[in-house]
Short mmCIF file of C-alpha atoms in Angstrom, two decimals:
data_model
loop_
_atom_site.label_atom_id
_atom_site.label_comp_id
_atom_site.label_asym_id
_atom_site.label_seq_id
_atom_site.Cartn_x
_atom_site.Cartn_y
_atom_site.Cartn_z
CA MET A 1 4.95 -10.12 14.43
CA ILE A 2 4.67 -6.71 14.44
CA LYS A 3 1.84 -4.88 16.98
CA ASN A 4 3.02 -1.22 17.05
CA ILE A 5 3.85 0.99 14.34
CA SER A 6 7.21 1.74 16.02
CA ASP A 7 8.14 -1.96 14.95
CA LEU A 8 8.34 -0.62 11.54
CA LYS A 9 10.16 2.86 12.31
CA ARG A 10 13.66 3.41 11.96
CA ASP A 11 15.11 6.77 11.80
CA ASP A 12 17.12 6.31 9.54
CA MET A 13 15.17 4.33 7.14
CA PHE A 14 12.22 4.04 5.21
CA PHE A 15 9.77 0.93 5.79
CA LEU A 16 8.33 -0.65 2.72
CA LEU A 17 4.77 -2.38 1.88
CA ALA A 18 4.96 -4.06 -1.41
CA GLY A 19 3.61 -7.02 -2.99
CA PRO A 20 0.96 -7.74 -5.79
CA CYS A 21 -1.90 -5.60 -6.43
CA VAL A 22 -4.26 -8.86 -5.56
CA ILE A 23 -3.54 -12.45 -4.77
CA GLU A 24 -3.70 -14.24 -7.83
CA GLY A 25 -2.39 -17.67 -6.43
CA GLU A 26 -0.50 -18.93 -3.50
CA ASP A 27 2.78 -19.92 -5.69
CA MET A 28 3.00 -16.24 -7.11
CA ALA A 29 2.32 -14.48 -3.79
CA LEU A 30 5.26 -16.84 -1.93
CA ARG A 31 7.42 -16.34 -5.02
CA ILE A 32 7.11 -12.68 -4.66
CA ALA A 33 7.30 -12.31 -1.16
CA GLU A 34 10.68 -14.43 -1.33
CA ARG A 35 12.21 -12.46 -3.57
CA VAL A 36 11.28 -8.97 -1.90
CA VAL A 37 12.25 -10.22 1.62
CA LYS A 38 15.97 -11.27 0.15
CA ILE A 39 16.21 -8.07 -1.15
CA THR A 40 15.02 -5.95 1.81
CA ASP A 41 16.98 -7.92 4.35
CA ASN A 42 20.08 -7.51 2.47
CA LEU A 43 19.39 -3.71 2.19
CA HIS A 44 18.05 -3.54 6.06
CA ILE A 45 14.75 -1.99 5.05
CA PRO A 46 11.54 -3.07 7.58
CA TYR A 47 9.32 -4.83 5.19
CA VAL A 48 5.25 -5.50 5.20
CA PHE A 49 3.91 -8.11 2.36
CA LYS A 50 1.11 -5.96 0.40
CA GLY A 51 -1.47 -8.40 -1.18
CA SER A 52 -5.52 -7.41 -1.51
CA TYR A 53 -7.55 -10.68 -0.84
CA ARG A 54 -10.38 -9.27 -3.12
CA LYS A 55 -10.60 -5.88 -5.26
CA ALA A 56 -14.07 -4.50 -4.88
CA ASN A 57 -13.36 -1.26 -6.90
CA ARG A 58 -13.17 -2.06 -10.15
CA SER A 59 -14.25 -0.20 -13.49
CA ARG A 60 -16.24 -2.81 -15.24
CA LEU A 61 -18.30 -5.89 -13.94
CA ASP A 62 -16.09 -8.24 -15.77
CA SER A 63 -12.74 -7.16 -14.03
CA PHE A 64 -10.99 -9.65 -12.20
CA THR A 65 -11.93 -9.39 -8.35
CA GLY A 66 -10.32 -12.35 -6.56
CA ILE A 67 -9.95 -15.69 -6.19
CA GLY A 68 -12.34 -16.03 -2.98
CA ASP A 69 -11.70 -14.40 -0.05
CA GLU A 70 -11.24 -17.41 2.72
CA LYS A 71 -8.61 -18.92 -0.28
CA ALA A 72 -6.61 -15.46 -0.54
CA LEU A 73 -6.85 -14.51 3.13
CA LYS A 74 -5.14 -17.80 3.89
CA ILE A 75 -2.61 -17.39 1.24
CA LEU A 76 -2.13 -14.02 2.91
CA ALA A 77 -1.13 -16.33 6.36
CA LYS A 78 0.93 -18.43 4.65
CA VAL A 79 3.37 -15.33 3.52
CA ARG A 80 3.14 -14.27 7.07
CA SER A 81 4.21 -17.46 8.76
CA THR A 82 6.78 -18.92 6.18
CA PHE A 83 8.77 -15.60 5.68
CA ASP A 84 8.14 -13.99 9.13
CA VAL A 85 6.95 -10.88 7.90
CA PRO A 86 4.07 -8.59 8.75
CA VAL A 87 1.22 -8.35 5.77
CA VAL A 88 -1.30 -5.60 4.39
CA THR A 89 -4.64 -5.83 2.90
CA ASP A 90 -7.52 -3.73 2.30
CA ILE A 91 -10.82 -3.73 3.78
CA HIS A 92 -14.27 -2.39 1.95
CA THR A 93 -17.17 -2.67 4.67
CA ALA A 94 -17.22 -2.71 8.49
CA SER A 95 -18.25 -6.51 8.37
CA GLU A 96 -14.85 -7.34 7.00
CA ALA A 97 -12.71 -5.69 9.56
CA GLU A 98 -12.97 -8.84 11.87
CA MET A 99 -12.59 -11.38 9.31
CA ALA A 100 -9.50 -9.92 7.89
CA ALA A 101 -8.08 -8.85 11.23
CA GLU A 102 -7.48 -12.96 11.94
CA TYR A 103 -4.78 -13.05 9.43
CA VAL A 104 -3.15 -9.83 8.72
CA ASP A 105 -1.12 -7.47 10.89
CA VAL A 106 -2.34 -4.03 9.26
CA LEU A 107 -5.79 -3.42 7.62
CA GLN A 108 -5.86 -0.69 4.91
CA ILE A 109 -8.67 1.72 3.96
CA PRO A 110 -8.72 2.57 0.38
CA ALA A 111 -9.02 6.00 -0.52
CA PHE A 112 -12.31 6.00 -1.96
CA LEU A 113 -13.67 4.83 1.34
CA CYS A 114 -11.28 6.91 3.82
CA ARG A 115 -14.43 9.11 4.74
CA GLN A 116 -16.53 5.97 6.04
CA THR A 117 -16.76 6.37 9.36
CA ASP A 118 -18.27 2.98 10.28
CA LEU A 119 -15.54 1.51 8.53
CA LEU A 120 -12.33 3.32 10.11
CA VAL A 121 -13.86 2.54 13.42
CA ALA A 122 -14.60 -1.07 12.56
CA ALA A 123 -10.87 -1.00 11.72
CA ALA A 124 -9.73 0.51 14.99
CA ARG A 125 -11.56 -1.66 17.17
CA THR A 126 -9.30 -4.59 15.72
CA GLY A 127 -6.30 -3.39 17.50
CA LYS A 128 -4.57 -4.12 14.08
CA ILE A 129 -2.31 -0.86 12.70
CA VAL A 130 -4.96 0.91 10.23
CA ASN A 131 -3.28 2.56 7.26
CA ILE A 132 -5.84 5.14 5.57
CA LYS A 133 -5.30 6.09 1.92
CA LYS A 134 -5.78 10.06 1.25
CA GLY A 135 -8.58 10.21 -0.86
CA GLN A 136 -8.13 11.73 -4.18
CA PHE A 137 -10.54 14.38 -3.57
CA LEU A 138 -9.31 15.17 -0.31
CA SER A 139 -6.91 17.83 0.91
CA PRO A 140 -3.88 16.52 3.13
CA ALA A 141 -5.31 18.78 6.11
CA ALA A 142 -8.56 16.66 6.00
CA MET A 143 -7.01 13.67 6.40
CA ARG A 144 -6.41 14.59 10.24
CA PHE A 145 -9.99 14.00 10.54
CA ALA A 146 -9.65 10.34 9.10
CA ALA A 147 -6.87 9.82 11.81
CA ASP A 148 -8.56 11.37 14.39
CA LYS A 149 -11.75 8.97 13.81
CA VAL A 150 -9.51 5.71 14.40
CA VAL A 151 -7.88 7.16 17.61
CA GLU A 152 -11.07 8.59 19.31
CA ALA A 153 -12.25 4.73 18.61
CA GLY A 154 -9.58 3.80 20.88
CA ASN A 155 -6.61 2.82 18.69
CA ASP A 156 -3.74 5.09 18.06
CA GLN A 157 -1.56 2.84 15.31
CA VAL A 158 -2.24 4.99 12.68
CA MET A 159 -0.35 5.42 9.01
CA LEU A 160 -1.69 7.86 6.48
CA THR A 161 -0.92 7.25 2.71
CA GLU A 162 -0.70 9.69 0.01
CA ARG A 163 -1.62 8.45 -3.45
CA GLY A 164 -2.21 11.64 -5.64
CA THR A 165 -4.68 14.01 -6.14
CA MET A 166 -7.25 14.29 -9.14
CA PHE A 167 -6.04 16.41 -11.90
CA GLY A 168 -8.45 16.49 -14.46
CA TYR A 169 -10.88 13.34 -15.09
CA GLN A 170 -7.82 11.04 -16.33
CA ASP A 171 -4.65 12.10 -14.45
CA LEU A 172 -3.11 12.57 -10.59
CA ILE A 173 -0.39 14.40 -9.30
CA VAL A 174 1.17 14.10 -6.05
CA ASP A 175 1.97 17.61 -3.96
CA TYR A 176 4.57 16.65 -1.85
CA ARG A 177 3.85 19.61 0.57
CA GLY A 178 1.25 16.89 2.07
CA ILE A 179 3.74 14.79 3.10
CA PRO A 180 5.22 16.98 6.31
CA GLU A 181 1.63 18.63 6.70
CA MET A 182 0.10 15.03 7.23
CA GLN A 183 3.37 14.21 9.43
CA SER A 184 2.64 16.91 11.57
CA PHE A 185 -0.71 14.98 12.81
CA GLY A 186 1.72 12.74 14.49
CA HIS A 187 1.49 9.91 12.20
CA PRO A 188 3.84 7.77 10.18
CA VAL A 189 3.15 8.99 6.10
CA VAL A 190 3.44 6.67 3.38
CA LEU A 191 3.87 7.43 -0.14
CA ASP A 192 1.94 5.14 -2.74
CA VAL A 193 4.12 5.30 -5.39
CA THR A 194 2.53 3.10 -7.83
CA HIS A 195 -1.29 4.39 -7.71
CA SER A 196 0.00 7.98 -7.99
CA LEU A 197 1.12 6.66 -11.37
CA GLN A 198 -2.40 5.84 -12.68
CA GLN A 199 -4.46 6.98 -15.03
CA PRO A 200 -8.16 6.46 -13.97
CA ASN A 201 -11.34 6.84 -16.10
CA GLN A 202 -9.80 5.72 -19.49
CA THR A 203 -12.60 5.00 -22.14
CA SER A 204 -11.95 1.64 -22.37
CA GLY A 205 -12.97 0.72 -18.47
CA VAL A 206 -9.26 -0.54 -18.08
CA THR A 207 -7.09 1.73 -15.62
CA GLY A 208 -4.20 2.90 -17.20
CA GLY A 209 -0.53 4.16 -16.02
CA MET A 210 2.88 5.70 -16.39
CA PRO A 211 5.27 3.34 -14.33
CA GLN A 212 8.51 4.71 -16.34
CA LEU A 213 7.93 7.57 -13.59
CA ILE A 214 8.27 4.89 -10.57
CA GLU A 215 11.64 5.78 -9.88
CA THR A 216 10.62 9.68 -10.30
CA VAL A 217 8.21 9.63 -7.68
CA ALA A 218 9.80 7.35 -5.02
CA LYS A 219 12.76 9.26 -5.29
CA ALA A 220 11.04 12.29 -4.53
CA GLY A 221 9.38 10.89 -1.68
CA VAL A 222 12.43 9.82 0.02
CA ALA A 223 14.09 12.82 -0.50
CA VAL A 224 10.97 14.53 1.05
CA GLY A 225 11.31 12.48 4.07
CA VAL A 226 8.53 10.34 3.54
CA ASP A 227 8.43 7.61 5.99
CA GLY A 228 7.48 4.66 4.23
CA LEU A 229 7.00 3.72 0.46
CA PHE A 230 4.52 1.54 -0.79
CA MET A 231 4.59 0.03 -4.42
CA GLU A 232 2.94 -2.85 -6.06
CA THR A 233 4.69 -5.24 -7.95
CA HIS A 234 5.03 -8.00 -10.00
CA GLU A 235 6.60 -10.79 -11.85
CA ASP A 236 4.94 -9.93 -15.31
CA PRO A 237 2.75 -6.98 -14.90
CA SER A 238 1.54 -7.09 -18.62
CA LYS A 239 -0.12 -10.55 -17.46
CA ALA A 240 -1.33 -9.18 -13.80
CA LYS A 241 -5.09 -9.47 -13.46
CA SER A 242 -5.49 -5.83 -11.47
CA ASP A 243 -3.50 -2.82 -12.11
CA GLY A 244 -0.91 -4.09 -14.08
CA ALA A 245 -0.26 -0.66 -16.06
CA ASN A 246 0.98 0.78 -13.18
CA MET A 247 2.89 -1.60 -11.38
CA LEU A 248 7.02 -2.27 -10.90
CA LYS A 249 8.23 -5.25 -12.36
CA LEU A 250 9.89 -7.43 -9.93
CA ASP A 251 12.76 -7.64 -11.56
CA LEU A 252 13.67 -4.07 -11.30
CA LEU A 253 12.68 -3.47 -7.68
CA GLU A 254 15.89 -4.11 -6.32
CA ASP A 255 17.82 -1.54 -8.52
CA LEU A 256 15.13 0.70 -7.18
CA LEU A 257 15.69 0.23 -3.62
CA VAL A 258 19.53 0.55 -3.78
CA LYS A 259 19.16 4.02 -5.17
CA LEU A 260 16.46 5.06 -2.45
CA VAL A 261 18.42 4.04 0.13
CA ARG A 262 21.39 6.12 -0.92
CA ILE A 263 18.88 9.12 -1.25
CA ARG A 264 17.91 8.16 2.05
CA GLN A 265 21.35 7.94 3.81
CA SER A 266 22.49 11.12 2.36
CA LEU A 267 19.68 13.20 3.93
#
């Protein structure tokens, strides 16, 4: 299992973090993982299975948050052992870092929490790879300081993730200039394709999205030279319990990745 970011990086290929937004159950997690592992193995794409064990940032109180922390974390561990792939999950408070680190290889810091010093330090001290999502309210340059907090806490295994910048109240845009700018800090940069296409703050209290632009945003990121891609995928996004409006239907993943590999190989 990976202990260093170098285990994911290949000079000629991006790596992929992909899976459902949230762990809804064991069977669905294993089915999705099996499909993505087969695809990425065939295309020689380094792969990390993604699944949140709990969704702490939800628009409404009645929104689905998870099936239980321990239950979901054990499912992530089962995916890890069954398919011999690393796994990544989000943490939301400093107290969660040590608990989640027992089950996963990469701890992800949500965009809204990327400035939380105690959270970043707690994640760093686990020794796990730390993936920090750029806040929708921050410039790419400001992410240097978030990364520095992890490094100064004794952990140089840091990734930064671009996930769009607020554009008005209900839209996000990706400024692709930020990818090389953040790469200049010396850390791999990931493009979160699906969350960059969210339409937050809808009057219904349910976040919208533009999944029809997933291919466009992903192609541009690969062309710019991003190190990794993050995409949430589900067998039936219309029935997903979180972020279904901007997820990629699992049946579309292979064709998209084939196109993205061709772009990368042409650079």
